[in-house]
């Protein structure tokens, strides 16, 4: 056996260049999802059925909404801790409007149509994103601090609107013309829940945004090396504000869907969802340092968390042990994430490759560190 063959064998790579370790490491979220499905299917005959998979996918959709928005923020090198509170506030705004808006000056109570209610709730999420983005990009506040502050502000606003109470019975009344809100969470099209369809649409839009637009190239570039991106003429402040706005909109969608499913709006809904969103992105293989990750991985990460949580419920594991298992999976994912990107960084120092030198939005990885500073971005 030659020296090269022995080296390849020791590193887990075959003589033909087939690296098993690399495949397992980069595809860990997909393999973890397969293991989860197999184990819970063996433990419960009700787990791997069409109806149960659709129900679990509906739950996964909520995590996916948050994960897609959080992915864009993390790609940009930031973090958004306010998404959980935004979920609660957007649901409360929807519930408030469906209860009727009383105008004392005119002596009337308005009952907006459902589509107006949804648009207003989403607009609230976008407003929270604008504030986060301006604080981070214009005033230089650290993303962790800015969004942590907004976490409390937004949650407090939701509690003030409802006075700490829950808006029940959001089905609306046909005589008032505001029925149909519960369809978002309950109904399906061609057997697929509406929430899952919204998730698919958001994922497609997100993939196109990241892989086919100038904004996507700017986002990967500014997340990989913000200073180099700025010198290359990329409007990094506008990109930064945009990703927080998108994150807020995605969180608002999650809040609307949850309020529709429950036909009620509680100001504490979404508590700790910000951590679930971060975990979804990390399990999906994105780097917390920014510049690396994709929508495909984030979706798989959402399925891992959702299928694991629902599987533990189905086999009767207590809520406390569910938290232990979910937390252990997240910690393990972060460890593998660190191993993956530390090894890539070490290799890039040793041997520059074409991938290191150029943009690769389709692969979800761009590194401007080795690009010539001052060159204009390829994005038009």
GROMACS .gro file of C-alpha atoms in nm:
model
  380
    1UNK     CA    1   0.000   0.000   0.000
    2UNK     CA    2   0.142   0.337  -0.103
    3UNK     CA    3   0.186   0.634   0.132
    4UNK     CA    4  -0.097   0.824  -0.040
    5UNK     CA    5  -0.334   0.528  -0.002
    6UNK     CA    6  -0.246   0.490   0.367
    7UNK     CA    7  -0.308   0.862   0.423
    8UNK     CA    8  -0.644   0.846   0.246
    9UNK     CA    9  -0.742   0.540   0.448
   10UNK     CA   10  -0.654   0.708   0.776
   11UNK     CA   11  -0.862   1.014   0.687
   12UNK     CA   12  -1.163   0.804   0.584
   13UNK     CA   13  -1.116   0.881   0.214
   14UNK     CA   14  -1.101   0.610  -0.051
   15UNK     CA   15  -0.842   0.602  -0.326
   16UNK     CA   16  -1.108   0.731  -0.567
   17UNK     CA   17  -1.156   1.046  -0.358
   18UNK     CA   18  -1.480   0.925  -0.192
   19UNK     CA   19  -1.466   1.086   0.154
   20UNK     CA   20  -1.716   0.909   0.383
   21UNK     CA   21  -1.641   1.133   0.679
   22UNK     CA   22  -1.704   1.449   0.478
   23UNK     CA   23  -2.034   1.313   0.344
   24UNK     CA   24  -2.155   1.217   0.692
   25UNK     CA   25  -2.047   1.553   0.836
   26UNK     CA   26  -2.202   1.774   0.568
   27UNK     CA   27  -2.517   1.561   0.540
   28UNK     CA   28  -2.559   1.515   0.915
   29UNK     CA   29  -2.899   1.686   0.933
   30UNK     CA   30  -3.043   1.460   0.662
   31UNK     CA   31  -2.898   1.145   0.820
   32UNK     CA   32  -3.024   1.256   1.163
   33UNK     CA   33  -3.373   1.298   1.016
   34UNK     CA   34  -3.359   0.946   0.871
   35UNK     CA   35  -3.250   0.801   1.206
   36UNK     CA   36  -3.531   0.985   1.387
   37UNK     CA   37  -3.793   0.855   1.143
   38UNK     CA   38  -3.663   0.497   1.163
   39UNK     CA   39  -3.639   0.489   1.544
   40UNK     CA   40  -3.982   0.639   1.612
   41UNK     CA   41  -4.142   0.425   1.341
   42UNK     CA   42  -4.013   0.118   1.524
   43UNK     CA   43  -4.133   0.251   1.861
   44UNK     CA   44  -4.479   0.354   1.744
   45UNK     CA   45  -4.690   0.216   1.452
   46UNK     CA   46  -4.873   0.549   1.435
   47UNK     CA   47  -4.561   0.756   1.367
   48UNK     CA   48  -4.490   0.685   0.999
   49UNK     CA   49  -4.841   0.729   0.862
   50UNK     CA   50  -4.959   0.980   0.604
   51UNK     CA   51  -5.193   1.159   0.842
   52UNK     CA   52  -4.933   1.187   1.116
   53UNK     CA   53  -4.665   1.306   0.874
   54UNK     CA   54  -4.899   1.583   0.754
   55UNK     CA   55  -4.978   1.685   1.112
   56UNK     CA   56  -4.609   1.691   1.204
   57UNK     CA   57  -4.529   1.886   0.887
   58UNK     CA   58  -4.782   2.148   0.997
   59UNK     CA   59  -4.587   2.185   1.321
   60UNK     CA   60  -4.259   2.193   1.130
   61UNK     CA   61  -4.390   2.481   0.917
   62UNK     CA   62  -4.382   2.714   1.218
   63UNK     CA   63  -4.016   2.629   1.286
   64UNK     CA   64  -3.937   2.666   0.915
   65UNK     CA   65  -4.090   3.017   0.896
   66UNK     CA   66  -3.868   3.130   1.183
   67UNK     CA   67  -3.565   2.938   1.054
   68UNK     CA   68  -3.578   3.089   0.705
   69UNK     CA   69  -3.586   3.441   0.843
   70UNK     CA   70  -3.316   3.364   1.100
   71UNK     CA   71  -3.096   3.206   0.831
   72UNK     CA   72  -3.078   3.532   0.637
   73UNK     CA   73  -2.983   3.724   0.952
   74UNK     CA   74  -2.715   3.470   1.046
   75UNK     CA   75  -2.578   3.465   0.689
   76UNK     CA   76  -2.527   3.837   0.735
   77UNK     CA   77  -2.331   3.774   1.054
   78UNK     CA   78  -2.607   3.883   1.292
   79UNK     CA   79  -2.865   3.729   1.524
   80UNK     CA   80  -3.232   3.805   1.586
   81UNK     CA   81  -3.354   3.731   1.938
   82UNK     CA   82  -3.685   3.915   1.892
   83UNK     CA   83  -3.856   3.662   1.662
   84UNK     CA   84  -4.031   3.477   1.946
   85UNK     CA   85  -4.184   3.799   2.078
   86UNK     CA   86  -4.278   3.902   1.723
   87UNK     CA   87  -4.471   3.575   1.692
   88UNK     CA   88  -4.674   3.670   1.999
   89UNK     CA   89  -4.728   4.035   1.894
   90UNK     CA   90  -4.838   3.954   1.538
   91UNK     CA   91  -5.089   3.702   1.668
   92UNK     CA   92  -5.220   3.952   1.921
   93UNK     CA   93  -5.257   4.222   1.653
   94UNK     CA   94  -5.454   3.978   1.437
   95UNK     CA   95  -5.672   3.888   1.735
   96UNK     CA   96  -5.725   4.254   1.827
   97UNK     CA   97  -5.843   4.342   1.476
   98UNK     CA   98  -6.073   4.041   1.455
   99UNK     CA   99  -6.233   4.145   1.784
  100UNK     CA  100  -6.329   4.472   1.619
  101UNK     CA  101  -6.168   4.818   1.626
  102UNK     CA  102  -6.386   5.057   1.823
  103UNK     CA  103  -6.371   5.422   1.713
  104UNK     CA  104  -6.535   5.630   1.992
  105UNK     CA  105  -6.516   5.955   1.792
  106UNK     CA  106  -6.741   5.809   1.521
  107UNK     CA  107  -6.940   5.577   1.745
  108UNK     CA  108  -6.868   5.276   1.526
  109UNK     CA  109  -6.676   4.947   1.548
  110UNK     CA  110  -6.488   4.829   1.239
  111UNK     CA  111  -6.438   4.460   1.160
  112UNK     CA  112  -6.163   4.432   0.896
  113UNK     CA  113  -6.166   4.150   0.642
  114UNK     CA  114  -5.934   3.858   0.711
  115UNK     CA  115  -5.685   3.950   0.439
  116UNK     CA  116  -5.655   4.300   0.589
  117UNK     CA  117  -5.596   4.144   0.931
  118UNK     CA  118  -5.319   3.921   0.796
  119UNK     CA  119  -5.153   4.210   0.612
  120UNK     CA  120  -5.159   4.427   0.926
  121UNK     CA  121  -5.007   4.147   1.137
  122UNK     CA  122  -4.732   4.093   0.881
  123UNK     CA  123  -4.670   4.469   0.865
  124UNK     CA  124  -4.615   4.470   1.242
  125UNK     CA  125  -4.349   4.201   1.198
  126UNK     CA  126  -4.184   4.408   0.926
  127UNK     CA  127  -4.187   4.716   1.152
  128UNK     CA  128  -4.009   4.523   1.428
  129UNK     CA  129  -3.752   4.416   1.167
  130UNK     CA  130  -3.699   4.775   1.050
  131UNK     CA  131  -3.628   4.888   1.407
  132UNK     CA  132  -3.385   4.600   1.459
  133UNK     CA  133  -3.211   4.673   1.129
  134UNK     CA  134  -3.178   5.046   1.193
  135UNK     CA  135  -3.041   4.989   1.544
  136UNK     CA  136  -2.780   4.748   1.411
  137UNK     CA  137  -2.679   4.915   1.084
  138UNK     CA  138  -2.729   5.288   1.148
  139UNK     CA  139  -2.651   5.314   1.520
  140UNK     CA  140  -2.395   5.037   1.540
  141UNK     CA  141  -2.568   4.851   1.824
  142UNK     CA  142  -2.452   4.490   1.852
  143UNK     CA  143  -2.718   4.256   1.703
  144UNK     CA  144  -2.737   4.054   2.025
  145UNK     CA  145  -2.804   4.364   2.236
  146UNK     CA  146  -3.043   4.535   1.992
  147UNK     CA  147  -3.263   4.233   1.934
  148UNK     CA  148  -3.252   4.130   2.301
  149UNK     CA  149  -3.389   4.473   2.390
  150UNK     CA  150  -3.656   4.441   2.122
  151UNK     CA  151  -3.746   4.099   2.262
  152UNK     CA  152  -3.864   4.269   2.581
  153UNK     CA  153  -4.016   4.572   2.408
  154UNK     CA  154  -4.224   4.363   2.168
  155UNK     CA  155  -4.335   4.116   2.435
  156UNK     CA  156  -4.432   4.406   2.659
  157UNK     CA  157  -4.633   4.564   2.378
  158UNK     CA  158  -4.823   4.239   2.324
  159UNK     CA  159  -4.905   4.219   2.697
  160UNK     CA  160  -5.016   4.585   2.703
  161UNK     CA  161  -5.253   4.537   2.408
  162UNK     CA  162  -5.430   4.243   2.570
  163UNK     CA  163  -5.376   4.352   2.932
  164UNK     CA  164  -5.221   4.010   2.983
  165UNK     CA  165  -5.530   3.826   2.862
  166UNK     CA  166  -5.603   3.598   2.566
  167UNK     CA  167  -5.822   3.686   2.269
  168UNK     CA  168  -6.047   3.379   2.226
  169UNK     CA  169  -6.280   3.267   1.947
  170UNK     CA  170  -6.111   3.420   1.642
  171UNK     CA  171  -6.339   3.242   1.393
  172UNK     CA  172  -6.517   3.572   1.319
  173UNK     CA  173  -6.884   3.616   1.230
  174UNK     CA  174  -7.041   3.582   0.890
  175UNK     CA  175  -7.269   3.878   0.959
  176UNK     CA  176  -6.962   4.096   1.015
  177UNK     CA  177  -6.778   3.967   0.706
  178UNK     CA  178  -6.461   3.866   0.891
  179UNK     CA  179  -6.478   3.486   0.884
  180UNK     CA  180  -6.210   3.261   0.742
  181UNK     CA  181  -5.917   3.332   0.975
  182UNK     CA  182  -5.918   2.975   1.106
  183UNK     CA  183  -5.878   2.840   0.750
  184UNK     CA  184  -5.506   2.931   0.757
  185UNK     CA  185  -5.438   2.690   1.041
  186UNK     CA  186  -5.701   2.422   0.982
  187UNK     CA  187  -5.771   2.387   0.612
  188UNK     CA  188  -5.574   2.207   0.345
  189UNK     CA  189  -5.543   2.215  -0.033
  190UNK     CA  190  -5.513   1.881  -0.217
  191UNK     CA  191  -5.469   1.720   0.125
  192UNK     CA  192  -5.173   1.942   0.219
  193UNK     CA  193  -5.218   2.182   0.515
  194UNK     CA  194  -5.220   2.552   0.422
  195UNK     CA  195  -4.931   2.616   0.664
  196UNK     CA  196  -4.715   2.362   0.480
  197UNK     CA  197  -4.798   2.524   0.147
  198UNK     CA  198  -4.697   2.864   0.286
  199UNK     CA  199  -4.372   2.706   0.407
  200UNK     CA  200  -4.299   2.571   0.059
  201UNK     CA  201  -4.372   2.906  -0.103
  202UNK     CA  202  -4.146   3.090   0.145
  203UNK     CA  203  -3.870   2.834   0.090
  204UNK     CA  204  -3.888   2.875  -0.288
  205UNK     CA  205  -3.885   3.254  -0.260
  206UNK     CA  206  -3.594   3.236  -0.017
  207UNK     CA  207  -3.394   3.005  -0.245
  208UNK     CA  208  -3.449   3.231  -0.545
  209UNK     CA  209  -3.355   3.533  -0.335
  210UNK     CA  210  -3.029   3.375  -0.219
  211UNK     CA  211  -2.922   3.200  -0.539
  212UNK     CA  212  -3.059   3.405  -0.828
  213UNK     CA  213  -3.051   3.769  -0.720
  214UNK     CA  214  -2.795   4.038  -0.654
  215UNK     CA  215  -2.927   4.065  -0.299
  216UNK     CA  216  -2.832   3.702  -0.232
  217UNK     CA  217  -2.476   3.756  -0.356
  218UNK     CA  218  -2.447   4.072  -0.150
  219UNK     CA  219  -2.578   3.889   0.157
  220UNK     CA  220  -2.327   3.603   0.133
  221UNK     CA  221  -2.047   3.847   0.058
  222UNK     CA  222  -2.122   4.085   0.346
  223UNK     CA  223  -2.159   3.791   0.583
  224UNK     CA  224  -1.826   3.641   0.475
  225UNK     CA  225  -1.626   3.962   0.504
  226UNK     CA  226  -1.820   4.281   0.570
  227UNK     CA  227  -1.527   4.517   0.526
  228UNK     CA  228  -1.425   4.369   0.192
  229UNK     CA  229  -1.787   4.376   0.079
  230UNK     CA  230  -1.821   4.742   0.172
  231UNK     CA  231  -1.504   4.831  -0.018
  232UNK     CA  232  -1.643   4.640  -0.314
  233UNK     CA  233  -1.940   4.876  -0.329
  234UNK     CA  234  -2.204   4.654  -0.171
  235UNK     CA  235  -2.471   4.853   0.024
  236UNK     CA  236  -2.414   4.655   0.343
  237UNK     CA  237  -2.639   4.876   0.561
  238UNK     CA  238  -2.940   4.829   0.334
  239UNK     CA  239  -2.869   4.455   0.316
  240UNK     CA  240  -2.853   4.441   0.695
  241UNK     CA  241  -3.186   4.623   0.739
  242UNK     CA  242  -3.348   4.403   0.473
  243UNK     CA  243  -3.256   4.075   0.643
  244UNK     CA  244  -3.407   4.188   0.974
  245UNK     CA  245  -3.724   4.299   0.794
  246UNK     CA  246  -3.751   3.958   0.626
  247UNK     CA  247  -3.693   3.788   0.961
  248UNK     CA  248  -3.972   3.994   1.118
  249UNK     CA  249  -4.210   3.910   0.832
  250UNK     CA  250  -4.137   3.538   0.862
  251UNK     CA  251  -4.198   3.553   1.239
  252UNK     CA  252  -4.526   3.736   1.178
  253UNK     CA  253  -4.638   3.460   0.940
  254UNK     CA  254  -4.564   3.208   1.215
  255UNK     CA  255  -4.767   3.411   1.463
  256UNK     CA  256  -5.067   3.433   1.228
  257UNK     CA  257  -5.061   3.059   1.156
  258UNK     CA  258  -5.036   2.970   1.526
  259UNK     CA  259  -5.321   3.207   1.620
  260UNK     CA  260  -5.529   3.053   1.342
  261UNK     CA  261  -5.456   2.699   1.458
  262UNK     CA  262  -5.552   2.783   1.815
  263UNK     CA  263  -5.834   3.028   1.712
  264UNK     CA  264  -5.701   3.243   1.993
  265UNK     CA  265  -5.418   3.490   2.047
  266UNK     CA  266  -5.203   3.481   2.360
  267UNK     CA  267  -4.935   3.747   2.422
  268UNK     CA  268  -4.692   3.485   2.557
  269UNK     CA  269  -4.708   3.273   2.242
  270UNK     CA  270  -4.365   3.215   2.087
  271UNK     CA  271  -4.172   3.227   2.414
  272UNK     CA  272  -3.820   3.081   2.350
  273UNK     CA  273  -3.898   3.036   1.979
  274UNK     CA  274  -3.592   3.251   1.902
  275UNK     CA  275  -3.372   2.971   2.036
  276UNK     CA  276  -3.560   2.713   1.830
  277UNK     CA  277  -3.506   2.925   1.518
  278UNK     CA  278  -3.131   2.950   1.585
  279UNK     CA  279  -3.115   2.575   1.646
  280UNK     CA  280  -3.295   2.508   1.318
  281UNK     CA  281  -3.036   2.708   1.127
  282UNK     CA  282  -2.738   2.553   1.307
  283UNK     CA  283  -2.864   2.196   1.266
  284UNK     CA  284  -2.912   2.278   0.897
  285UNK     CA  285  -2.538   2.340   0.865
  286UNK     CA  286  -2.515   2.720   0.857
  287UNK     CA  287  -2.220   2.890   1.020
  288UNK     CA  288  -2.295   3.120   1.313
  289UNK     CA  289  -2.004   3.334   1.192
  290UNK     CA  290  -2.200   3.424   0.878
  291UNK     CA  291  -2.155   3.372   0.504
  292UNK     CA  292  -2.231   2.999   0.492
  293UNK     CA  293  -2.565   2.818   0.482
  294UNK     CA  294  -2.868   2.760   0.263
  295UNK     CA  295  -3.246   2.724   0.271
  296UNK     CA  296  -3.233   2.349   0.199
  297UNK     CA  297  -3.031   2.277   0.513
  298UNK     CA  298  -3.251   2.501   0.728
  299UNK     CA  299  -3.565   2.318   0.615
  300UNK     CA  300  -3.407   1.984   0.704
  301UNK     CA  301  -3.308   2.130   1.041
  302UNK     CA  302  -3.671   2.233   1.101
  303UNK     CA  303  -3.787   1.880   1.018
  304UNK     CA  304  -3.529   1.732   1.256
  305UNK     CA  305  -3.654   1.944   1.549
  306UNK     CA  306  -4.023   1.903   1.462
  307UNK     CA  307  -4.014   1.527   1.397
  308UNK     CA  308  -3.803   1.469   1.709
  309UNK     CA  309  -4.035   1.672   1.934
  310UNK     CA  310  -4.352   1.513   1.799
  311UNK     CA  311  -4.198   1.164   1.813
  312UNK     CA  312  -4.115   1.207   2.180
  313UNK     CA  313  -4.474   1.318   2.245
  314UNK     CA  314  -4.615   1.019   2.056
  315UNK     CA  315  -4.417   0.761   2.254
  316UNK     CA  316  -4.512   0.932   2.581
  317UNK     CA  317  -4.186   1.094   2.689
  318UNK     CA  318  -4.242   1.366   2.950
  319UNK     CA  319  -4.206   1.733   2.860
  320UNK     CA  320  -3.896   1.765   3.078
  321UNK     CA  321  -3.716   1.482   2.901
  322UNK     CA  322  -3.820   1.631   2.566
  323UNK     CA  323  -3.628   1.946   2.659
  324UNK     CA  324  -3.326   1.737   2.757
  325UNK     CA  325  -3.323   1.543   2.427
  326UNK     CA  326  -3.383   1.852   2.214
  327UNK     CA  327  -3.111   2.046   2.394
  328UNK     CA  328  -2.865   1.758   2.355
  329UNK     CA  329  -2.930   1.745   1.980
  330UNK     CA  330  -2.869   2.120   1.951
  331UNK     CA  331  -2.543   2.104   2.146
  332UNK     CA  332  -2.424   1.810   1.933
  333UNK     CA  333  -2.517   1.999   1.616
  334UNK     CA  334  -2.318   2.304   1.725
  335UNK     CA  335  -2.016   2.084   1.800
  336UNK     CA  336  -2.032   1.926   1.453
  337UNK     CA  337  -2.084   2.270   1.302
  338UNK     CA  338  -1.764   2.388   1.465
  339UNK     CA  339  -1.573   2.081   1.345
  340UNK     CA  340  -1.700   2.131   0.988
  341UNK     CA  341  -1.606   2.497   0.954
  342UNK     CA  342  -1.283   2.470   1.150
  343UNK     CA  343  -1.160   2.201   0.910
  344UNK     CA  344  -1.266   2.409   0.609
  345UNK     CA  345  -1.086   2.712   0.747
  346UNK     CA  346  -0.771   2.510   0.801
  347UNK     CA  347  -0.784   2.375   0.446
  348UNK     CA  348  -0.842   2.720   0.297
  349UNK     CA  349  -0.528   2.843   0.471
  350UNK     CA  350  -0.326   2.560   0.322
  351UNK     CA  351  -0.464   2.539  -0.031
  352UNK     CA  352  -0.666   2.819  -0.191
  353UNK     CA  353  -0.934   2.678  -0.423
  354UNK     CA  354  -1.158   2.822  -0.688
  355UNK     CA  355  -1.444   2.805  -0.442
  356UNK     CA  356  -1.249   3.019  -0.197
  357UNK     CA  357  -1.182   3.282  -0.458
  358UNK     CA  358  -1.520   3.321  -0.618
  359UNK     CA  359  -1.885   3.357  -0.540
  360UNK     CA  360  -2.086   3.034  -0.519
  361UNK     CA  361  -2.436   3.134  -0.418
  362UNK     CA  362  -2.584   2.801  -0.533
  363UNK     CA  363  -2.364   2.616  -0.290
  364UNK     CA  364  -2.444   2.864  -0.022
  365UNK     CA  365  -2.085   2.958   0.046
  366UNK     CA  366  -1.899   3.273  -0.045
  367UNK     CA  367  -1.570   3.392   0.096
  368UNK     CA  368  -1.442   3.732  -0.003
  369UNK     CA  369  -1.135   3.712   0.217
  370UNK     CA  370  -0.923   3.611  -0.078
  371UNK     CA  371  -1.096   3.832  -0.331
  372UNK     CA  372  -0.921   4.137  -0.454
  373UNK     CA  373  -1.042   4.430  -0.249
  374UNK     CA  374  -1.193   4.701  -0.464
  375UNK     CA  375  -1.321   4.480  -0.741
  376UNK     CA  376  -1.682   4.541  -0.829
  377UNK     CA  377  -1.928   4.271  -0.729
  378UNK     CA  378  -2.056   4.043  -0.995
  379UNK     CA  379  -2.406   4.123  -0.887
  380UNK     CA  380  -2.580   4.366  -1.112
   0.00000   0.00000   0.00000
